[in-house]
């Protein structure tokens, strides 16, 4: 093998193979041992066997050992295919996305070594200039409020606005917003993030992450609302996210698909308005766990430590204009950082939940049946005159969304947001 395993890894692998043997995975173990000796076909066979185990039932019932086994097989494939850089990186990313935590450090170390090796390729200067121009145009879309208001739900920006503050202290945030569970926009807090400048350069994003594989949601047909059930191996819940390419569609339809594509392919689809079926969204994905270089461009806001805060998840939301998250609520405190582009956000307090007609199905109980883009007042009459607050979230803004507050989100341009969910160990006062 081009990249030998260290002693620590060898011990972890030996323990894992004993556990897999105890679960009856004798064929996998035999293939893994051949792979460790340099047999690529055995490595790929082991990866296929582990993949089948991951899909043998509900994700929550997949044993941790088989997730680790899948990561091990991906590690073998990547090392044995190191000369084929794209194939090796894809194998390692799949191990990070779908595998367990036992060999995560080994996957990351191998990925760092392969990424550091010189790699040819690239596009011509003219193509790069045209791409950069389209990128800037996508970020500047719908700057004119007269244009933006045409695509927003009825009554948008006509009621109470979300309060906007400039760079307030942690103490003021806790006293005036966190303890009162009141939304607020805070500006001026992430101006020093490297992401604020670096991510505006599409060449930088391609250099850092272009060859990495990411899970995305994409439309199969035009005018489709997609239901995204995004599962991350280190979390024990289903994250519900939605995308729409138009308004007023049934988000329980199954005309959607998930794909694994490179980050460069994802960026190229960002402006595929000539082919709506290729419009793509990277939704609620822990991108910064997977691609460490991007995590160095952001900083967890101090506000996330309110109430003895314990960070629960840090996710990326990245996609073209027109993506919509229908009305729903989340279980944790949330700071949504708008790094690139602009979004419209509407908020309803938890106290009026019943008037928003939550779905009765357990998995969708945090989601309203009311489609704000195409309201059916005969079916949902109580939703017509409910008070709400809304805002345009600009680049550089943070929005605090308290737990259980309902929110609807629409991207007005190419948009890259980061959500910080945290759990408080000190319960907020209701006073």
Coordinates of C-alpha atoms in Angstrom, one line a residue:
X1 CA 0.0 0.0 0.0
X2 CA 1.2 3.5 -0.8
X3 CA 0.1 4.8 2.6
X4 CA 0.7 2.4 5.5
X5 CA -1.5 2.4 8.6
X6 CA 0.0 3.5 11.9
X7 CA 0.1 1.4 15.1
X8 CA -2.9 3.2 16.6
X9 CA -5.0 2.6 13.5
X10 CA -3.9 -1.1 13.4
X11 CA -5.2 -1.6 16.9
X12 CA -8.5 0.1 16.2
X13 CA -8.9 -2.0 13.0
X14 CA -8.1 -5.2 14.8
X15 CA -10.7 -4.6 17.5
X16 CA -13.3 -3.6 14.8
X17 CA -12.7 -6.8 12.8
X18 CA -13.1 -8.9 15.9
X19 CA -16.5 -7.1 16.5
X20 CA -17.6 -7.6 12.9
X21 CA -16.6 -11.3 13.1
X22 CA -18.8 -11.6 16.3
X23 CA -21.7 -10.3 14.2
X24 CA -21.2 -12.9 11.5
X25 CA -19.3 -10.7 9.0
X26 CA -16.7 -13.3 8.1
X27 CA -16.7 -12.5 4.4
X28 CA -16.2 -8.8 5.1
X29 CA -13.3 -9.5 7.4
X30 CA -11.6 -11.7 4.9
X31 CA -12.0 -9.1 2.2
X32 CA -10.7 -6.3 4.6
X33 CA -7.6 -8.4 5.4
X34 CA -6.9 -8.9 1.7
X35 CA -7.4 -5.1 1.1
X36 CA -4.9 -4.3 3.9
X37 CA -2.4 -6.5 1.9
X38 CA -3.0 -4.4 -1.2
X39 CA -5.9 -6.1 -3.0
X40 CA -8.0 -3.3 -4.6
X41 CA -10.8 -5.7 -5.7
X42 CA -11.1 -7.0 -2.2
X43 CA -11.3 -3.4 -0.8
X44 CA -14.1 -2.5 -3.2
X45 CA -15.9 -5.8 -2.4
X46 CA -15.6 -5.0 1.3
X47 CA -17.0 -1.5 0.7
X48 CA -20.0 -2.9 -1.2
X49 CA -20.7 -5.4 1.6
X50 CA -20.6 -2.6 4.3
X51 CA -22.8 -0.4 2.1
X52 CA -25.4 -3.1 1.9
X53 CA -25.4 -3.3 5.7
X54 CA -25.9 0.4 6.0
X55 CA -29.0 0.1 3.8
X56 CA -30.4 -3.1 5.4
X57 CA -33.0 -1.2 7.5
X58 CA -33.7 2.2 9.1
X59 CA -30.6 4.3 9.7
X60 CA -31.2 4.4 13.5
X61 CA -31.0 0.6 13.6
X62 CA -27.7 0.3 11.7
X63 CA -25.0 -0.9 14.1
X64 CA -22.1 1.4 14.9
X65 CA -19.7 -1.4 13.9
X66 CA -20.9 -1.6 10.4
X67 CA -20.6 2.2 10.0
X68 CA -17.0 1.9 11.1
X69 CA -16.6 -1.1 8.8
X70 CA -17.8 1.1 5.9
X71 CA -15.3 3.8 6.8
X72 CA -12.5 1.2 6.9
X73 CA -13.3 -0.1 3.5
X74 CA -13.4 3.5 2.1
X75 CA -10.0 4.0 3.7
X76 CA -8.6 1.0 2.0
X77 CA -10.0 2.0 -1.4
X78 CA -8.7 5.5 -1.1
X79 CA -5.1 4.3 -0.3
X80 CA -5.1 1.8 -3.0
X81 CA -6.4 4.3 -5.5
X82 CA -4.3 7.2 -4.4
X83 CA -2.9 7.7 -7.9
X84 CA -6.5 8.5 -9.0
X85 CA -7.0 11.6 -7.0
X86 CA -10.7 12.2 -7.7
X87 CA -11.6 8.5 -6.9
X88 CA -9.5 8.5 -3.7
X89 CA -11.1 11.8 -2.5
X90 CA -14.6 10.5 -3.2
X91 CA -13.9 7.3 -1.2
X92 CA -12.7 9.3 1.7
X93 CA -15.6 11.7 1.7
X94 CA -18.0 8.8 1.6
X95 CA -16.3 7.4 4.6
X96 CA -16.7 10.7 6.4
X97 CA -20.3 11.2 5.4
X98 CA -21.6 7.7 6.0
X99 CA -19.0 6.0 8.1
X100 CA -18.6 5.8 11.9
X101 CA -16.3 7.8 14.1
X102 CA -13.7 5.1 14.9
X103 CA -11.5 5.8 11.9
X104 CA -12.4 9.4 11.3
X105 CA -9.0 10.8 12.2
X106 CA -7.4 8.3 9.9
X107 CA -9.7 9.3 7.0
X108 CA -8.9 12.9 7.6
X109 CA -5.2 12.3 7.8
X110 CA -5.2 10.4 4.5
X111 CA -7.4 13.0 2.9
X112 CA -4.9 15.7 4.0
X113 CA -2.0 13.8 2.4
X114 CA -3.8 13.3 -0.9
X115 CA -5.1 16.8 -1.0
X116 CA -1.6 18.2 -0.5
X117 CA -0.1 16.4 -3.5
X118 CA 0.3 18.5 -6.7
X119 CA -2.6 18.1 -9.1
X120 CA -3.0 19.3 -12.6
X121 CA -6.1 20.4 -14.5
X122 CA -8.0 23.6 -14.4
X123 CA -9.9 25.8 -16.8
X124 CA -8.8 28.6 -19.1
X125 CA -8.6 32.2 -17.9
X126 CA -11.6 33.3 -20.1
X127 CA -13.8 30.5 -18.6
X128 CA -12.8 31.5 -15.0
X129 CA -13.6 35.2 -15.7
X130 CA -17.1 34.3 -17.1
X131 CA -17.7 32.1 -14.1
X132 CA -16.7 34.8 -11.7
X133 CA -19.0 37.2 -13.4
X134 CA -22.0 34.9 -13.2
X135 CA -21.2 34.2 -9.5
X136 CA -21.2 38.0 -8.7
X137 CA -24.4 38.5 -10.6
X138 CA -26.0 35.6 -8.7
X139 CA -25.0 37.2 -5.4
X140 CA -26.4 40.6 -6.4
X141 CA -29.8 39.3 -7.5
X142 CA -33.0 40.9 -6.2
X143 CA -31.3 43.9 -4.7
X144 CA -34.2 46.1 -5.7
X145 CA -37.0 45.7 -3.1
X146 CA -39.6 46.3 -5.8
X147 CA -38.4 43.1 -7.5
X148 CA -38.0 41.2 -4.3
X149 CA -41.5 41.9 -3.0
X150 CA -43.0 40.3 -6.1
X151 CA -41.8 36.8 -5.2
X152 CA -42.6 37.0 -1.5
X153 CA -45.7 35.7 0.3
X154 CA -48.7 38.1 0.7
X155 CA -48.3 40.9 3.4
X156 CA -44.5 40.5 3.4
X157 CA -42.6 43.4 5.0
X158 CA -45.9 45.1 5.9
X159 CA -46.2 44.0 9.5
X160 CA -43.8 44.1 12.5
X161 CA -40.1 44.0 11.5
X162 CA -37.6 41.9 13.4
X163 CA -35.6 44.2 15.7
X164 CA -32.2 45.0 14.3
X165 CA -29.2 45.8 16.6
X166 CA -25.5 46.5 16.0
X167 CA -22.9 44.3 17.6
X168 CA -24.6 44.1 21.1
X169 CA -22.8 42.5 24.0
X170 CA -23.4 39.0 25.2
X171 CA -24.9 40.3 28.4
X172 CA -27.4 42.5 26.5
X173 CA -28.3 39.6 24.2
X174 CA -29.0 37.4 27.2
X175 CA -31.1 39.9 29.1
X176 CA -33.1 41.4 26.2
X177 CA -33.5 38.5 23.8
X178 CA -32.4 35.1 25.0
X179 CA -34.2 35.2 28.3
X180 CA -37.3 36.7 26.7
X181 CA -37.1 34.3 23.8
X182 CA -37.4 37.1 21.3
X183 CA -35.9 37.1 17.8
X184 CA -33.3 39.8 16.9
X185 CA -31.0 40.6 14.0
X186 CA -27.4 41.4 15.1
X187 CA -25.2 43.1 12.6
X188 CA -21.4 43.8 12.6
X189 CA -20.5 40.6 14.4
X190 CA -19.0 38.5 11.6
X191 CA -17.3 41.2 9.6
X192 CA -13.9 39.7 10.7
X193 CA -14.8 36.2 9.5
X194 CA -12.4 35.2 6.7
X195 CA -15.5 33.6 5.0
X196 CA -17.0 37.1 4.4
X197 CA -14.3 37.8 1.8
X198 CA -13.0 34.4 0.8
X199 CA -16.3 32.8 0.0
X200 CA -17.1 35.6 -2.4
X201 CA -14.4 34.3 -4.6
X202 CA -15.6 31.2 -6.5
X203 CA -12.0 30.3 -7.3
X204 CA -11.2 30.0 -3.6
X205 CA -14.2 27.7 -3.0
X206 CA -13.2 25.5 -5.9
X207 CA -9.6 25.4 -4.7
X208 CA -10.5 24.4 -1.2
X209 CA -13.4 22.1 -1.8
X210 CA -13.8 21.6 -5.6
X211 CA -12.9 17.9 -5.7
X212 CA -14.7 17.0 -2.5
X213 CA -17.9 15.0 -2.6
X214 CA -21.0 16.5 -1.0
X215 CA -24.7 15.3 -0.6
X216 CA -27.1 17.6 -2.3
X217 CA -30.9 17.7 -3.0
X218 CA -32.0 18.4 -6.6
X219 CA -35.3 18.6 -8.5
X220 CA -36.2 15.8 -10.9
X221 CA -39.0 17.8 -12.6
X222 CA -39.7 21.5 -12.8
X223 CA -41.7 23.3 -10.2
X224 CA -41.2 20.6 -7.6
X225 CA -41.1 21.0 -3.8
X226 CA -38.6 18.6 -2.3
X227 CA -38.8 16.9 1.0
X228 CA -35.2 16.4 2.2
X229 CA -34.6 13.9 5.0
X230 CA -31.0 14.5 5.7
X231 CA -29.4 12.1 8.1
X232 CA -25.9 12.7 9.6
X233 CA -24.2 9.8 11.3
X234 CA -23.2 11.6 14.5
X235 CA -26.7 12.9 15.2
X236 CA -29.7 11.0 16.4
X237 CA -32.5 12.9 14.7
X238 CA -33.9 13.4 11.2
X239 CA -33.4 16.9 10.0
X240 CA -36.2 18.2 7.9
X241 CA -35.4 20.6 5.2
X242 CA -37.4 21.7 2.1
X243 CA -36.6 23.2 -1.3
X244 CA -38.9 24.7 -3.8
X245 CA -38.2 25.9 -7.3
X246 CA -41.6 27.6 -7.5
X247 CA -44.5 28.3 -5.2
X248 CA -47.7 26.5 -4.2
X249 CA -46.7 22.9 -4.7
X250 CA -47.3 19.8 -2.6
X251 CA -44.2 19.3 -0.4
X252 CA -45.2 15.7 0.4
X253 CA -44.6 14.6 -3.2
X254 CA -41.7 12.2 -3.9
X255 CA -40.5 13.8 -7.1
X256 CA -37.1 14.6 -5.7
X257 CA -33.7 12.9 -5.4
X258 CA -30.5 13.1 -3.5
X259 CA -27.1 13.0 -5.2
X260 CA -23.5 12.8 -4.3
X261 CA -21.5 15.2 -6.5
X262 CA -18.3 17.2 -6.3
X263 CA -18.4 20.7 -4.9
X264 CA -17.3 22.0 -8.2
X265 CA -20.3 20.4 -10.0
X266 CA -22.6 21.8 -7.3
X267 CA -21.2 25.3 -7.9
X268 CA -21.6 25.0 -11.7
X269 CA -25.3 24.1 -11.2
X270 CA -25.9 27.2 -9.1
X271 CA -26.8 29.2 -12.2
X272 CA -28.3 26.5 -14.3
X273 CA -31.5 28.5 -15.0
X274 CA -31.4 27.1 -18.6
X275 CA -32.1 23.7 -17.1
X276 CA -34.4 23.8 -14.0
X277 CA -34.0 20.1 -13.5
X278 CA -30.4 20.6 -12.4
X279 CA -31.1 23.3 -9.8
X280 CA -29.5 22.0 -6.6
X281 CA -29.4 22.7 -2.9
X282 CA -26.8 21.8 -0.2
X283 CA -29.2 21.7 2.7
X284 CA -28.5 21.3 6.4
X285 CA -25.3 19.5 5.9
X286 CA -22.4 19.5 8.4
X287 CA -20.0 20.7 5.7
X288 CA -17.5 22.1 8.2
X289 CA -17.0 18.7 9.9
X290 CA -16.3 17.2 6.5
X291 CA -14.1 20.0 5.0
X292 CA -12.0 21.4 7.8
X293 CA -10.5 24.1 5.7
X294 CA -13.9 25.8 5.4
X295 CA -14.4 25.6 9.2
X296 CA -11.3 27.8 9.6
X297 CA -13.2 30.6 7.8
X298 CA -15.9 30.9 10.4
X299 CA -16.1 31.4 14.2
X300 CA -18.8 30.2 16.6
X301 CA -20.6 33.5 17.8
X302 CA -20.3 34.2 21.5
X303 CA -24.1 34.4 21.6
X304 CA -24.2 30.6 21.2
X305 CA -22.8 30.2 24.7
X306 CA -25.9 31.9 26.3
X307 CA -27.5 29.8 29.0
X308 CA -24.4 27.7 29.4
X309 CA -24.9 26.8 25.7
X310 CA -23.8 23.4 24.3
X311 CA -23.5 23.5 20.5
X312 CA -25.7 20.7 19.0
X313 CA -25.0 21.2 15.3
X314 CA -23.3 23.5 12.9
X315 CA -24.7 23.2 9.3
X316 CA -24.4 24.8 5.9
X317 CA -27.3 26.0 3.8
X318 CA -26.0 26.8 0.3
X319 CA -28.0 27.2 -2.9
X320 CA -29.4 29.4 -5.7
X321 CA -32.1 32.0 -5.5
X322 CA -35.6 30.7 -5.1
X323 CA -35.0 28.0 -2.6
X324 CA -37.6 28.0 0.2
X325 CA -37.9 26.4 3.6
X326 CA -41.6 26.2 4.3
X327 CA -43.0 27.1 7.7
X328 CA -41.6 24.9 10.5
X329 CA -39.9 25.1 13.9
X330 CA -36.8 23.6 15.4
X331 CA -36.1 22.3 18.9
X332 CA -32.9 24.3 19.7
X333 CA -31.8 27.9 20.0
X334 CA -30.5 29.0 16.6
X335 CA -28.2 31.7 15.3
X336 CA -28.4 31.8 11.5
X337 CA -25.4 33.6 10.0
X338 CA -25.9 35.0 6.5
X339 CA -22.4 34.9 5.0
X340 CA -23.3 35.4 1.3
X341 CA -26.4 36.7 -0.4
X342 CA -29.8 37.6 1.1
X343 CA -32.8 35.9 2.5
X344 CA -36.4 36.8 3.4
X345 CA -37.5 35.3 6.7
X346 CA -40.9 35.3 8.4
X347 CA -41.4 34.3 12.1
X348 CA -44.4 33.3 14.1
X349 CA -44.3 32.8 17.9
X350 CA -44.7 29.4 19.4
X351 CA -47.8 30.5 21.3
X352 CA -49.9 30.4 18.1
X353 CA -48.8 27.0 17.0
X354 CA -52.3 25.5 16.8
X355 CA -53.4 28.3 14.4
X356 CA -50.6 27.2 12.0
X357 CA -52.1 23.7 11.6
X358 CA -49.0 21.5 12.3
X359 CA -49.0 18.2 10.5
X360 CA -50.3 15.3 12.6
X361 CA -47.6 12.8 11.4
X362 CA -44.9 12.5 14.0
X363 CA -42.0 13.1 11.5
X364 CA -43.7 16.3 10.2
X365 CA -45.2 17.6 13.5
X366 CA -42.7 20.5 13.5
X367 CA -44.0 21.6 10.0
X368 CA -47.1 23.7 9.2
X369 CA -49.6 22.5 6.6
X370 CA -50.0 26.2 5.6
X371 CA -48.2 27.1 2.4
X372 CA -47.5 30.8 2.7
X373 CA -46.8 31.1 -1.0
X374 CA -50.3 29.8 -1.9
X375 CA -52.5 30.0 1.1
X376 CA -55.7 27.9 1.2
X377 CA -57.9 30.0 3.4
X378 CA -60.8 27.7 3.2
X379 CA -58.8 24.8 4.6
X380 CA -56.7 26.9 7.0
X381 CA -58.9 30.0 7.9
X382 CA -57.2 30.7 11.2
X383 CA -53.9 31.4 9.5
X384 CA -55.1 34.4 7.5
X385 CA -54.7 37.2 10.0
X386 CA -52.1 35.9 12.3
X387 CA -49.5 38.5 13.4
X388 CA -45.9 37.8 12.4
X389 CA -42.6 39.5 12.2
X390 CA -40.3 39.4 9.2
X391 CA -37.0 40.7 7.7
X392 CA -34.5 40.7 4.9
X393 CA -31.4 39.0 6.2
X394 CA -28.4 40.8 4.6
X395 CA -24.8 39.7 4.2
X396 CA -23.1 39.8 7.5
X397 CA -26.2 39.6 9.6
X398 CA -26.9 37.1 12.4
X399 CA -30.6 36.2 13.2
X400 CA -31.5 34.7 16.6
X401 CA -34.4 32.3 16.3
X402 CA -35.6 31.0 19.7
X403 CA -36.7 27.3 20.1
X404 CA -40.2 26.5 18.7
X405 CA -40.6 29.8 16.8
X406 CA -42.0 29.0 13.4
X407 CA -40.1 30.3 10.5
X408 CA -40.3 30.5 6.7
X409 CA -37.2 31.2 4.6
X410 CA -36.7 32.2 0.9
X411 CA -33.4 32.9 -0.7
X412 CA -33.4 36.1 -2.8
X413 CA -30.1 35.4 -4.4
X414 CA -27.3 32.8 -4.3
X415 CA -27.1 32.3 -0.6
X416 CA -24.6 30.7 1.8
X417 CA -25.9 30.5 5.4
X418 CA -24.5 28.8 8.5
X419 CA -26.8 27.7 11.3
X420 CA -25.6 27.3 14.9
X421 CA -27.9 25.2 17.0
X422 CA -27.3 25.1 20.7
X423 CA -29.0 23.7 23.8
X424 CA -29.2 25.8 27.0
X425 CA -28.5 24.3 30.3
X426 CA -30.1 27.3 32.0
X427 CA -33.8 27.5 31.0
X428 CA -34.9 31.0 29.9
X429 CA -37.4 32.9 32.0
X430 CA -40.9 33.3 30.6
X431 CA -41.2 36.8 32.2

